[in-house]
Coordinates of C-alpha atoms in Angstrom, one line a residue:
M1 CA 90.5 -88.7 -67.4
P2 CA 92.3 -86.1 -69.5
A3 CA 93.5 -86.8 -73.0
I4 CA 96.7 -88.9 -72.6
D5 CA 99.2 -89.8 -75.3
L6 CA 98.7 -92.8 -77.3
P7 CA 100.1 -95.8 -75.4
I8 CA 103.6 -97.0 -76.9
P9 CA 105.1 -100.1 -76.1
P10 CA 108.4 -99.8 -73.9
P11 CA 111.4 -99.0 -75.6
G12 CA 113.7 -102.1 -77.2
T13 CA 110.2 -104.3 -76.9
M14 CA 107.3 -105.7 -78.6
G15 CA 105.0 -104.5 -75.7
P16 CA 102.2 -104.3 -75.1
P17 CA 102.2 -100.9 -73.6
V18 CA 102.1 -101.1 -69.6
N19 CA 99.2 -98.7 -69.5
Y20 CA 96.7 -101.4 -70.7
P21 CA 95.7 -102.9 -67.3
R22 CA 94.9 -99.5 -65.7
L23 CA 93.0 -98.3 -68.8
R24 CA 90.9 -101.5 -69.0
R25 CA 90.0 -100.6 -64.9
E26 CA 89.6 -97.3 -64.8
C27 CA 89.0 -95.5 -68.2
P28 CA 88.4 -98.4 -70.7
L29 CA 87.2 -95.3 -73.4
A30 CA 90.2 -93.2 -72.8
E31 CA 90.7 -90.1 -74.9
V32 CA 94.0 -90.3 -76.6
R33 CA 96.5 -87.5 -78.6
L34 CA 97.7 -89.0 -81.8
P35 CA 101.2 -88.0 -83.2
M36 CA 99.5 -86.7 -86.1
G37 CA 98.1 -83.8 -83.6
V38 CA 94.5 -84.9 -83.5
T39 CA 92.6 -87.0 -80.3
A40 CA 90.4 -90.1 -80.7
W41 CA 89.0 -92.3 -78.3
Y42 CA 90.9 -95.7 -77.4
A43 CA 89.1 -98.6 -75.8
T44 CA 90.5 -101.6 -74.2
R45 CA 88.2 -104.2 -72.5
Y46 CA 87.5 -107.4 -74.8
E47 CA 83.9 -106.5 -74.7
D48 CA 83.8 -103.3 -75.9
V49 CA 86.3 -103.8 -78.9
R50 CA 84.7 -107.0 -79.8
G51 CA 81.1 -104.8 -80.0
L52 CA 83.2 -101.9 -81.8
V53 CA 84.6 -103.6 -84.5
A54 CA 81.4 -104.6 -86.2
D55 CA 79.5 -101.7 -84.8
P56 CA 77.8 -100.1 -88.1
R57 CA 77.7 -96.8 -86.3
L58 CA 81.5 -97.1 -87.2
I59 CA 83.0 -96.7 -90.5
R60 CA 86.7 -97.2 -91.6
P61 CA 88.0 -93.8 -93.2
T62 CA 90.6 -94.2 -95.9
I63 CA 94.0 -93.1 -95.9
D64 CA 93.7 -89.8 -98.1
D65 CA 90.7 -88.8 -95.6
W66 CA 92.0 -89.2 -92.3
P67 CA 92.8 -87.5 -90.3
P68 CA 90.7 -84.9 -91.4
R69 CA 92.6 -81.8 -92.6
P70 CA 92.3 -79.1 -95.1
D71 CA 95.4 -80.4 -97.2
R72 CA 93.6 -83.6 -97.3
A73 CA 90.8 -82.7 -99.2
A74 CA 90.8 -85.0 -102.3
A75 CA 90.8 -82.9 -105.8
P76 CA 87.5 -83.6 -107.7
G77 CA 87.4 -87.0 -109.5
E78 CA 90.5 -87.6 -107.8
P79 CA 89.7 -91.5 -106.9
G80 CA 92.2 -91.5 -103.4
L81 CA 93.4 -94.8 -102.1
T82 CA 90.7 -96.5 -101.0
T83 CA 91.3 -100.1 -100.0
M84 CA 89.0 -103.1 -99.6
M85 CA 88.7 -102.1 -95.6
E86 CA 87.2 -99.4 -96.2
L87 CA 84.5 -100.3 -98.6
N88 CA 81.1 -100.7 -97.1
G89 CA 77.3 -102.1 -98.5
P90 CA 76.6 -104.0 -101.4
R91 CA 80.1 -103.3 -103.5
H92 CA 81.8 -105.1 -100.1
A93 CA 79.5 -107.6 -99.9
A94 CA 80.3 -108.5 -104.0
L95 CA 83.8 -108.3 -103.7
R96 CA 84.0 -110.6 -100.2
R97 CA 81.8 -113.2 -102.2
A98 CA 83.8 -113.2 -104.9
L99 CA 86.7 -114.0 -102.5
A100 CA 85.1 -116.3 -100.4
E101 CA 86.5 -119.3 -102.4
P102 CA 90.1 -118.6 -103.0
F103 CA 90.4 -117.4 -99.3
S104 CA 88.6 -120.5 -97.6
V105 CA 90.0 -123.1 -95.9
R106 CA 90.1 -126.0 -98.6
S107 CA 91.5 -123.5 -101.1
V108 CA 94.3 -122.4 -98.6
R109 CA 94.7 -126.3 -97.7
S110 CA 95.5 -127.3 -101.1
R111 CA 98.1 -124.1 -101.6
L112 CA 100.0 -125.6 -98.6
P113 CA 102.6 -127.7 -100.1
A114 CA 103.4 -124.4 -102.5
V115 CA 103.7 -122.6 -99.4
R116 CA 106.3 -124.5 -98.0
E117 CA 107.9 -124.8 -101.1
A118 CA 108.3 -121.2 -100.5
A119 CA 109.2 -121.3 -97.3
D120 CA 112.1 -124.1 -98.1
R121 CA 113.7 -121.9 -100.9
L122 CA 113.8 -118.8 -99.2
L123 CA 115.3 -120.6 -96.1
D124 CA 117.9 -122.3 -98.3
A125 CA 118.9 -118.8 -99.1
F126 CA 119.4 -117.4 -95.8
I127 CA 120.9 -120.7 -94.7
A128 CA 123.9 -120.2 -97.3
G129 CA 124.2 -116.7 -96.2
G130 CA 126.0 -117.6 -93.1
R131 CA 125.2 -117.6 -89.3
P132 CA 124.7 -115.1 -87.6
G133 CA 122.0 -114.0 -89.5
D134 CA 119.2 -111.1 -89.9
L135 CA 116.0 -113.9 -90.0
V136 CA 113.7 -110.7 -90.7
R137 CA 115.7 -109.3 -93.5
G138 CA 116.6 -112.9 -94.9
F139 CA 113.4 -114.5 -94.4
L140 CA 110.4 -113.3 -92.4
E141 CA 109.8 -110.1 -94.7
H142 CA 110.2 -112.1 -97.9
F143 CA 107.8 -115.1 -96.8
P144 CA 104.6 -113.5 -96.4
L145 CA 105.0 -111.5 -99.6
L146 CA 106.1 -114.3 -101.6
V147 CA 103.0 -116.7 -100.5
M148 CA 100.9 -113.0 -101.3
C149 CA 102.4 -112.3 -104.5
D150 CA 101.6 -116.2 -105.5
L151 CA 98.3 -116.3 -104.4
V152 CA 96.6 -113.1 -105.9
G153 CA 99.0 -112.7 -109.0
I154 CA 101.3 -109.9 -108.7
P155 CA 104.6 -110.4 -109.8
Y156 CA 106.9 -110.8 -107.1
E157 CA 109.7 -109.5 -109.4
D158 CA 107.9 -105.9 -109.1
R159 CA 108.2 -105.8 -105.1
H160 CA 111.4 -103.1 -106.0
F161 CA 109.0 -101.0 -107.5
F162 CA 105.2 -101.3 -105.3
L163 CA 106.7 -101.7 -101.5
P164 CA 108.7 -98.1 -101.5
K165 CA 105.3 -96.6 -103.2
A166 CA 103.0 -98.6 -100.6
D167 CA 105.1 -97.1 -97.6
A168 CA 105.2 -93.7 -99.2
A169 CA 101.1 -94.1 -99.7
L170 CA 100.8 -95.3 -96.2
G171 CA 102.3 -91.8 -95.4
A172 CA 105.4 -93.4 -93.5
L173 CA 108.2 -91.7 -95.5
L174 CA 107.1 -89.1 -97.7
T175 CA 104.9 -85.9 -97.4
L176 CA 101.3 -85.8 -97.9
E177 CA 101.9 -85.0 -101.6
E178 CA 104.2 -87.2 -102.3
G179 CA 102.2 -90.1 -100.7
R180 CA 99.5 -89.2 -102.7
E181 CA 101.5 -89.1 -105.9
A182 CA 102.5 -92.7 -104.8
G183 CA 99.1 -93.7 -104.4
A184 CA 98.4 -92.8 -108.0
Q185 CA 101.2 -94.6 -109.0
L186 CA 99.9 -98.0 -107.4
R187 CA 96.3 -97.4 -109.1
E188 CA 98.3 -97.5 -112.3
Y189 CA 100.2 -100.2 -111.3
I190 CA 97.5 -102.2 -110.6
T191 CA 95.2 -100.9 -113.6
S192 CA 98.1 -102.1 -115.9
L193 CA 98.3 -105.2 -114.1
L194 CA 94.1 -106.1 -114.4
D195 CA 94.8 -105.1 -117.9
R196 CA 97.4 -108.0 -118.2
K197 CA 95.0 -110.6 -116.7
R198 CA 92.3 -109.9 -119.2
R199 CA 94.4 -110.6 -121.7
E200 CA 96.6 -113.5 -120.3
P201 CA 94.2 -114.7 -117.3
A202 CA 95.7 -117.2 -114.8
A203 CA 95.1 -119.3 -111.7
D204 CA 95.1 -116.1 -109.3
V205 CA 93.0 -114.1 -107.1
L206 CA 93.3 -111.2 -109.8
S207 CA 92.4 -113.1 -112.6
R208 CA 89.4 -114.5 -111.1
L209 CA 88.0 -111.1 -110.1
V210 CA 88.6 -109.9 -113.5
E211 CA 86.3 -112.7 -114.9
A212 CA 83.7 -111.8 -112.2
R213 CA 83.7 -108.1 -113.6
E214 CA 83.4 -109.3 -117.1
R215 CA 80.3 -111.0 -116.1
G216 CA 79.0 -108.1 -114.2
A217 CA 79.4 -109.3 -110.6
L218 CA 82.0 -107.0 -109.6
D219 CA 82.3 -103.2 -110.8
E220 CA 85.8 -102.2 -112.0
E221 CA 86.8 -99.8 -108.8
S222 CA 86.2 -102.8 -106.7
V223 CA 88.7 -104.9 -108.1
V224 CA 91.0 -102.1 -108.1
N225 CA 90.8 -101.5 -104.3
F226 CA 91.2 -105.1 -103.6
G227 CA 94.5 -104.9 -105.4
L228 CA 95.3 -101.8 -103.7
S229 CA 94.6 -103.8 -100.3
M230 CA 97.2 -106.4 -101.2
L231 CA 99.5 -104.2 -102.2
V232 CA 99.6 -101.8 -99.2
A233 CA 98.5 -104.4 -96.4
G234 CA 97.9 -107.7 -97.8
Y235 CA 101.6 -109.1 -96.3
R236 CA 103.1 -106.6 -93.6
T237 CA 101.0 -107.7 -90.8
S238 CA 101.8 -111.1 -91.2
T239 CA 105.4 -110.4 -91.4
M240 CA 105.1 -108.3 -88.0
F241 CA 103.4 -111.7 -86.3
L242 CA 105.5 -114.3 -87.6
A243 CA 108.6 -111.7 -86.1
D244 CA 107.1 -111.2 -83.1
A245 CA 106.0 -115.2 -82.9
V246 CA 109.7 -116.5 -83.7
L247 CA 110.9 -114.1 -81.0
T248 CA 108.2 -114.9 -78.6
L249 CA 109.0 -118.7 -78.7
L250 CA 112.9 -118.0 -78.9
T251 CA 113.0 -115.7 -75.5
E252 CA 110.4 -117.3 -73.8
P253 CA 112.4 -120.3 -71.7
G254 CA 111.8 -123.8 -73.4
Q255 CA 108.9 -122.5 -75.8
Y256 CA 110.7 -123.4 -79.0
A257 CA 112.2 -126.7 -78.6
R258 CA 108.4 -127.5 -76.7
L259 CA 106.3 -126.5 -79.8
R260 CA 109.6 -127.9 -82.4
D261 CA 109.3 -131.5 -80.8
H262 CA 105.3 -131.6 -79.8
R263 CA 104.0 -130.4 -83.0
E264 CA 100.5 -131.7 -82.0
L265 CA 100.3 -128.7 -80.2
M266 CA 100.7 -126.3 -83.3
P267 CA 97.2 -125.3 -84.3
G268 CA 96.4 -124.2 -80.6
A269 CA 99.7 -122.7 -80.1
V270 CA 98.8 -120.6 -83.6
E271 CA 95.9 -119.3 -82.0
E272 CA 97.9 -118.5 -78.7
L273 CA 100.6 -116.7 -80.6
L274 CA 97.9 -114.8 -82.6
R275 CA 96.4 -113.8 -79.0
F276 CA 99.4 -113.4 -77.5
V277 CA 102.1 -110.9 -79.5
P278 CA 101.0 -107.6 -79.4
V279 CA 100.9 -106.2 -82.6
M280 CA 97.6 -104.3 -83.4
N281 CA 98.1 -101.6 -80.5
G282 CA 95.8 -99.1 -81.9
V283 CA 96.4 -99.5 -85.6
V284 CA 92.7 -100.0 -86.6
V285 CA 91.3 -96.6 -86.8
L286 CA 87.2 -96.4 -86.9
Q287 CA 85.3 -93.4 -87.4
A288 CA 81.6 -92.4 -85.7
A289 CA 78.9 -91.8 -88.4
E290 CA 76.9 -90.9 -85.5
D291 CA 76.8 -89.7 -81.9
F292 CA 76.9 -92.2 -79.1
E293 CA 77.8 -93.0 -75.8
L294 CA 80.1 -95.7 -73.9
H295 CA 81.2 -95.5 -70.7
G296 CA 79.7 -92.6 -69.8
R297 CA 81.6 -90.9 -72.5
S298 CA 80.0 -88.8 -75.6
V299 CA 81.2 -90.2 -78.7
H300 CA 80.6 -87.7 -81.7
A301 CA 80.0 -88.1 -85.5
G302 CA 83.4 -87.7 -86.9
D303 CA 85.3 -89.0 -84.0
A304 CA 87.8 -91.2 -84.3
V305 CA 87.8 -94.4 -82.4
L306 CA 90.6 -96.9 -82.1
P307 CA 89.3 -100.4 -80.7
V308 CA 92.7 -101.8 -79.4
L309 CA 92.9 -105.6 -80.2
A310 CA 96.2 -106.2 -78.4
A311 CA 94.4 -104.7 -75.7
A312 CA 91.6 -106.8 -75.8
N313 CA 93.4 -110.0 -76.2
R314 CA 95.5 -109.6 -73.3
D315 CA 91.8 -108.8 -70.7
E316 CA 91.9 -110.7 -67.8
R317 CA 88.6 -110.8 -67.7
V318 CA 88.5 -113.0 -70.9
F319 CA 91.9 -115.0 -70.5
V320 CA 93.1 -116.8 -67.6
A321 CA 96.6 -115.7 -66.9
A322 CA 96.3 -113.6 -70.0
E323 CA 99.8 -112.2 -69.6
R324 CA 101.2 -115.6 -70.1
L325 CA 102.0 -117.5 -73.3
D326 CA 100.2 -120.4 -72.8
L327 CA 100.9 -123.0 -75.9
C328 CA 98.0 -125.5 -74.7
R329 CA 95.3 -122.9 -74.2
A330 CA 92.0 -124.5 -74.8
D331 CA 89.6 -121.3 -74.6
N332 CA 90.9 -118.8 -76.9
P333 CA 88.2 -116.1 -78.1
H334 CA 90.9 -113.9 -79.6
L335 CA 89.9 -110.6 -82.0
T336 CA 93.2 -110.6 -83.9
F337 CA 91.6 -111.0 -87.2
G338 CA 88.5 -108.9 -85.9
R339 CA 84.4 -109.8 -86.3
G340 CA 81.7 -108.6 -88.3
A341 CA 81.6 -107.4 -92.1
H342 CA 84.9 -106.7 -92.1
N343 CA 87.0 -109.7 -90.5
C344 CA 90.0 -110.3 -92.0
I345 CA 89.4 -112.4 -95.2
G346 CA 92.7 -113.6 -95.0
A347 CA 92.6 -115.4 -91.4
H348 CA 92.7 -118.6 -92.6
L349 CA 95.7 -118.0 -94.8
A350 CA 97.6 -116.0 -92.0
R351 CA 97.2 -119.3 -90.0
A352 CA 98.7 -121.2 -92.2
Q353 CA 101.8 -119.2 -93.0
M354 CA 102.4 -119.1 -89.4
T355 CA 102.1 -122.8 -89.2
V356 CA 104.6 -123.6 -92.3
C357 CA 106.9 -120.7 -90.8
L358 CA 107.4 -122.5 -87.8
E359 CA 106.9 -125.9 -89.2
T360 CA 109.7 -125.1 -91.8
L361 CA 112.1 -123.4 -88.7
F362 CA 111.9 -126.3 -87.1
D363 CA 112.9 -129.1 -89.5
R364 CA 115.4 -127.0 -90.8
L365 CA 116.6 -124.8 -88.0
P366 CA 116.0 -127.0 -84.9
D367 CA 118.7 -125.4 -82.8
L368 CA 117.6 -121.9 -83.6
H369 CA 118.5 -119.2 -80.9
L370 CA 119.3 -115.9 -80.1
P371 CA 123.3 -115.2 -80.2
E372 CA 125.0 -113.8 -77.0
G373 CA 125.6 -110.0 -77.3
R374 CA 123.3 -109.4 -80.6
H375 CA 119.4 -108.1 -80.0
P376 CA 116.7 -107.5 -82.3
T377 CA 116.1 -103.6 -83.0
W378 CA 113.0 -101.9 -83.0
D379 CA 111.1 -98.8 -84.4
D380 CA 109.9 -97.4 -81.0
A381 CA 108.0 -94.5 -82.1
S382 CA 105.5 -97.3 -83.7
P383 CA 102.4 -98.5 -81.4
S384 CA 102.6 -101.7 -83.7
K385 CA 106.1 -103.5 -83.0
S386 CA 107.8 -106.1 -84.3
P387 CA 111.8 -106.4 -84.7
L388 CA 112.9 -104.6 -87.6
T389 CA 116.3 -107.1 -87.1
L390 CA 116.6 -110.5 -85.5
P391 CA 119.8 -111.8 -85.3
V392 CA 119.7 -115.7 -84.7
S393 CA 122.4 -118.3 -84.8
W394 CA 122.0 -122.6 -85.1

């Protein structure tokens, strides 16, 4: 099969792209053309995606280094925008050890009252704004960010400074040169925040990492890398999953009321929503460190490989009635949080956020619904789809 355009969800929907079943069946490793003018290998079968995300022959390139172009070469001595996701080897292992306890099940459970308080506080303001309201801009955008800031130790009131810089550093708004400048400003912000934590430690993750750095368990750059990870990626994916999950429950007949009235279904329902909502439509970019073959196709060192988690999560070989939302699904080995050395360290927190988000909506807005004649809006050019706005009433 010749190279195809990157599969995109249908306009005005969260997707997934209609190409998935055919690709899984006929071309499980397809060459795709990406919008930035390069090609990549696009893997859609569950067993392939599961293997690729943990394959040591694949590394995650930095935002500054990929796609490779002469104008992307970092200046000598320029640190670039490296996050925790791009770390490998002993430095990555040491950082994950330092983060294991604050992101553990036990630690996340201990924070549930504070997470619920944050949800209630934000919903108070949203409800006071009157109906109909935009649930994304009024609640879902803010909730994961507020939870992340509280846990990590990033001042929530600084969001007006770092959010635009994070978008720019990811290339969402500005040119490469301006994006690099934004990345440098984010590094400067995190560095100054770490200095403040040294002087005034608190009960947060950054203070814990600063203490680990002081006793030699971590190096300074790893702590900065974690801080950058939180600024550019520590909340956005959660926002997208929450928005898609709420919209799914409101559009699938009877599902919002069913879960509202049967809270015992919540643990399994959260896992099913994480499987079903197709946020991860090709945003995990890996790069081959050596040549290998898969399905008779030659992947060369330097090639980009996109293991498509959303496609794997809809693989009919693994999930019965994979295209159907089943809140009672028992066997659900979804790959939403990845696996291997770089599996999502915030998985327990993400599950807790979705649980608290839904329970708070059920308690506070039991009759939540989509108002007639009002529709969500979407960024139809993005492979990662969640509503930009979500009009609701109650």
